[in-house]
């Protein structure tokens, strides 16, 4: 790529995770010349290490729990599914307070309705890119399983699933026999399970992002591997310091996931983004053992996903500083439970991977223009569902940027809700 060709770029997209790559593809589809920039190769951060669910069934965002026993366990920092660094607690408390307020039944329902068009189109928008990218081998169509050890918890889960019938989700309720019919190598630890049928799963999310990025490049898009250090308004557009280069464009999109504050703080946007850290580690299955679908062991707070690399155990939430040292306590807490339910062999990874889910307290991402800076656009904060929502975000933002009618109402995602 020559300096000259860079100068002609219409749009600079910062961040080549699932969100940035999807934005780049959708802008390109609409005739924009796009340069995509990341300090690593595409899909090597949060979008690499997730659980691989294209979560069409998550119509209700993950709110702050309100059941007293759960709250007590959380408060005592005794839960495997959500933990915090004591020293970080004073910093995160105001955010948690806001998250709590946003998690009332009424507000959660409004969040669900706002997010619905994105969730409903999540699999179909991925499918369009998967077809074009030739990445069908990375995707499975078997849904995922939410398994319960305790009868009462399973009864509640059945009621909760039925309460979602208005959203038209497809699911099977499985007793122990039904569950073992689908997953013969799971132990008998479970009373029952909900098998969500609509979601797709990805066996290597990082590679999926790389395939999407390869499609973008095949179609003439430019990818530059460089650290973004400075962003500035210049000559009616934007200029960017990335490594040794200076790039110019009319417009710029911030899709830096948990690092998006690098730009939004610099331009004075007080967006309450926090991170929920999470870990994964891979295991070899013992010879002959097969896990066909992703299984969540709900009461024990972890998930097992059959991935290309092995069986991936992912953990729940850790509230800690984004850049603080890894403390994979939750991996240690959940591994014995995972070994109890499935014949796991040795760990494949020497050390657990750690990532940071970029989260807003109202459980909606920020998608849209920065109101005080013409040509600056935001696409970040996808919480637990960034892999799911990457392509729909790309489409929505590209439609907004090119003045097309939008497939979903973008108002709930406007950054002005925090201003
Ligand atoms: C344990 C775990 C499990 C999860 N499971 C799921 C799941 O099953 N389904 C789901 O939908 N979501 C899941 N998520 C959430 C999902 O992974 C994220 O929401 C999503 O990956 C965010 O994508 P992104 O593109 O915004 O960020 P990222 O993938 O982090 O991309 C941001 C990019 O910005 C780049 N960058 C940062 N700073 C700079 C800089 N200064 N210069 C240049 N480049 C820079 C980084 O290198 C990175 O590539 C999970 C997350 C975790 C942690």
PDB file of C-alpha atoms in Angstrom, residues 189-291:
ATOM      1  CA  UNK A 189     -25.209 -34.808  36.815  1.00  0.00           C
ATOM      2  CA  UNK A 190     -28.140 -32.942  35.296  1.00  0.00           C
ATOM      3  CA  UNK A 191     -31.871 -32.970  36.096  1.00  0.00           C
ATOM      4  CA  UNK A 192     -32.763 -31.457  32.783  1.00  0.00           C
ATOM      5  CA  UNK A 193     -31.828 -28.988  30.103  1.00  0.00           C
ATOM      6  CA  UNK A 194     -33.124 -26.455  27.610  1.00  0.00           C
ATOM      7  CA  UNK A 195     -31.778 -27.030  24.119  1.00  0.00           C
ATOM      8  CA  UNK A 196     -31.901 -23.745  22.200  1.00  0.00           C
ATOM      9  CA  UNK A 197     -32.231 -24.596  18.517  1.00  0.00           C
ATOM     10  CA  UNK A 198     -31.926 -21.259  16.688  1.00  0.00           C
ATOM     11  CA  UNK A 199     -28.364 -20.203  17.565  1.00  0.00           C
ATOM     12  CA  UNK A 200     -25.375 -21.215  15.466  1.00  0.00           C
ATOM     13  CA  UNK A 201     -21.961 -21.949  16.963  1.00  0.00           C
ATOM     14  CA  UNK A 202     -18.480 -21.267  15.642  1.00  0.00           C
ATOM     15  CA  UNK A 203     -15.639 -23.745  16.134  1.00  0.00           C
ATOM     16  CA  UNK A 204     -12.920 -21.095  15.807  1.00  0.00           C
ATOM     17  CA  UNK A 205     -14.213 -17.520  16.246  1.00  0.00           C
ATOM     18  CA  UNK A 206     -10.790 -15.980  15.630  1.00  0.00           C
ATOM     19  CA  UNK A 207     -10.520 -17.770  12.298  1.00  0.00           C
ATOM     20  CA  UNK A 208     -14.023 -16.677  11.336  1.00  0.00           C
ATOM     21  CA  UNK A 209     -12.949 -13.041  11.788  1.00  0.00           C
ATOM     22  CA  UNK A 210      -9.816 -13.755   9.728  1.00  0.00           C
ATOM     23  CA  UNK A 211     -11.955 -15.267   6.937  1.00  0.00           C
ATOM     24  CA  UNK A 212     -14.192 -12.178   6.963  1.00  0.00           C
ATOM     25  CA  UNK A 213     -11.088  -9.940   6.886  1.00  0.00           C
ATOM     26  CA  UNK A 214      -9.655 -11.995   3.994  1.00  0.00           C
ATOM     27  CA  UNK A 215     -12.923 -11.438   2.110  1.00  0.00           C
ATOM     28  CA  UNK A 216     -12.612  -7.684   2.759  1.00  0.00           C
ATOM     29  CA  UNK A 217      -9.061  -7.724   1.345  1.00  0.00           C
ATOM     30  CA  UNK A 218      -9.991  -9.900  -1.652  1.00  0.00           C
ATOM     31  CA  UNK A 219     -12.562  -7.276  -2.536  1.00  0.00           C
ATOM     32  CA  UNK A 220      -9.922  -4.540  -2.494  1.00  0.00           C
ATOM     33  CA  UNK A 221     -10.006  -3.396   1.128  1.00  0.00           C
ATOM     34  CA  UNK A 222      -6.754  -2.387   2.816  1.00  0.00           C
ATOM     35  CA  UNK A 223      -5.639  -3.799   6.137  1.00  0.00           C
ATOM     36  CA  UNK A 224      -2.807  -2.118   8.005  1.00  0.00           C
ATOM     37  CA  UNK A 225      -1.211  -3.742  11.037  1.00  0.00           C
ATOM     38  CA  UNK A 226      -0.100  -0.860  13.240  1.00  0.00           C
ATOM     39  CA  UNK A 227      -0.704   0.550  16.696  1.00  0.00           C
ATOM     40  CA  UNK A 228      -3.021   3.546  16.657  1.00  0.00           C
ATOM     41  CA  UNK A 229      -1.465   6.186  18.856  1.00  0.00           C
ATOM     42  CA  UNK A 230      -3.142   9.434  17.890  1.00  0.00           C
ATOM     43  CA  UNK A 231      -6.342  10.519  16.161  1.00  0.00           C
ATOM     44  CA  UNK A 232      -6.986  14.123  15.125  1.00  0.00           C
ATOM     45  CA  UNK A 233      -9.382  16.234  13.090  1.00  0.00           C
ATOM     46  CA  UNK A 234      -7.637  17.613  10.009  1.00  0.00           C
ATOM     47  CA  UNK A 235      -8.668  19.441   6.833  1.00  0.00           C
ATOM     48  CA  UNK A 236     -12.380  18.710   7.261  1.00  0.00           C
ATOM     49  CA  UNK A 237     -11.673  15.041   7.895  1.00  0.00           C
ATOM     50  CA  UNK A 238      -9.531  12.875  10.115  1.00  0.00           C
ATOM     51  CA  UNK A 239      -5.900  11.957  10.375  1.00  0.00           C
ATOM     52  CA  UNK A 240      -4.354   9.161  12.269  1.00  0.00           C
ATOM     53  CA  UNK A 241      -0.941   8.175  13.563  1.00  0.00           C
ATOM     54  CA  UNK A 242      -0.532   4.432  13.212  1.00  0.00           C
ATOM     55  CA  UNK A 243       2.970   3.078  13.708  1.00  0.00           C
ATOM     56  CA  UNK A 244       5.235   5.135  11.449  1.00  0.00           C
ATOM     57  CA  UNK A 245       2.356   6.135   9.175  1.00  0.00           C
ATOM     58  CA  UNK A 246      -0.017   9.054   9.016  1.00  0.00           C
ATOM     59  CA  UNK A 247      -3.346   8.244   7.355  1.00  0.00           C
ATOM     60  CA  UNK A 248      -6.107  10.584   6.251  1.00  0.00           C
ATOM     61  CA  UNK A 249      -9.790   9.969   5.627  1.00  0.00           C
ATOM     62  CA  UNK A 250     -13.102  11.742   5.507  1.00  0.00           C
ATOM     63  CA  UNK A 251     -14.566   9.581   8.244  1.00  0.00           C
ATOM     64  CA  UNK A 252     -13.347   7.351  11.019  1.00  0.00           C
ATOM     65  CA  UNK A 253     -14.990   4.471  12.886  1.00  0.00           C
ATOM     66  CA  UNK A 254     -13.948   3.483  16.400  1.00  0.00           C
ATOM     67  CA  UNK A 255     -14.387  -0.298  16.797  1.00  0.00           C
ATOM     68  CA  UNK A 256     -11.635  -0.882  19.330  1.00  0.00           C
ATOM     69  CA  UNK A 257     -13.768  -3.069  21.598  1.00  0.00           C
ATOM     70  CA  UNK A 258     -12.549  -2.741  25.205  1.00  0.00           C
ATOM     71  CA  UNK A 259      -9.895  -0.229  24.104  1.00  0.00           C
ATOM     72  CA  UNK A 260     -12.373   2.205  22.506  1.00  0.00           C
ATOM     73  CA  UNK A 261     -11.793   4.727  25.319  1.00  0.00           C
ATOM     74  CA  UNK A 262      -8.494   5.508  23.602  1.00  0.00           C
ATOM     75  CA  UNK A 263     -10.521   7.668  21.210  1.00  0.00           C
ATOM     76  CA  UNK A 264     -13.799   8.510  22.939  1.00  0.00           C
ATOM     77  CA  UNK A 265     -12.110   9.793  26.117  1.00  0.00           C
ATOM     78  CA  UNK A 266      -9.666  11.820  24.064  1.00  0.00           C
ATOM     79  CA  UNK A 267     -12.590  13.635  22.421  1.00  0.00           C
ATOM     80  CA  UNK A 268     -14.415  14.245  25.679  1.00  0.00           C
ATOM     81  CA  UNK A 269     -17.181  11.628  25.522  1.00  0.00           C
ATOM     82  CA  UNK A 270     -17.953  10.416  29.041  1.00  0.00           C
ATOM     83  CA  UNK A 271     -19.198   6.944  28.158  1.00  0.00           C
ATOM     84  CA  UNK A 272     -19.504   4.588  31.130  1.00  0.00           C
ATOM     85  CA  UNK A 273     -17.814   1.600  29.520  1.00  0.00           C
ATOM     86  CA  UNK A 274     -16.498  -1.074  31.861  1.00  0.00           C
ATOM     87  CA  UNK A 275     -15.108  -4.497  31.137  1.00  0.00           C
ATOM     88  CA  UNK A 276     -16.211  -7.897  32.326  1.00  0.00           C
ATOM     89  CA  UNK A 277     -13.127 -10.021  32.029  1.00  0.00           C
ATOM     90  CA  UNK A 278     -13.371 -13.712  31.135  1.00  0.00           C
ATOM     91  CA  UNK A 279     -11.041 -16.663  30.620  1.00  0.00           C
ATOM     92  CA  UNK A 280     -10.801 -19.773  28.543  1.00  0.00           C
ATOM     93  CA  UNK A 281      -8.688 -22.891  28.506  1.00  0.00           C
ATOM     94  CA  UNK A 282      -8.766 -25.877  26.133  1.00  0.00           C
ATOM     95  CA  UNK A 283      -8.776 -29.577  27.028  1.00  0.00           C
ATOM     96  CA  UNK A 284      -8.303 -32.676  24.960  1.00  0.00           C
ATOM     97  CA  UNK A 285     -11.341 -34.941  25.207  1.00  0.00           C
ATOM     98  CA  UNK A 286     -10.474 -38.432  26.430  1.00  0.00           C
ATOM     99  CA  UNK A 287     -10.274 -40.948  23.549  1.00  0.00           C
ATOM    100  CA  UNK A 288     -13.720 -41.693  22.114  1.00  0.00           C
ATOM    101  CA  UNK A 289     -15.488 -38.857  23.981  1.00  0.00           C
ATOM    102  CA  UNK A 290     -17.378 -36.405  21.786  1.00  0.00           C
ATOM    103  CA  UNK A 291     -19.191 -33.210  22.704  1.00  0.00           C
TER     104      UNK A 291
END
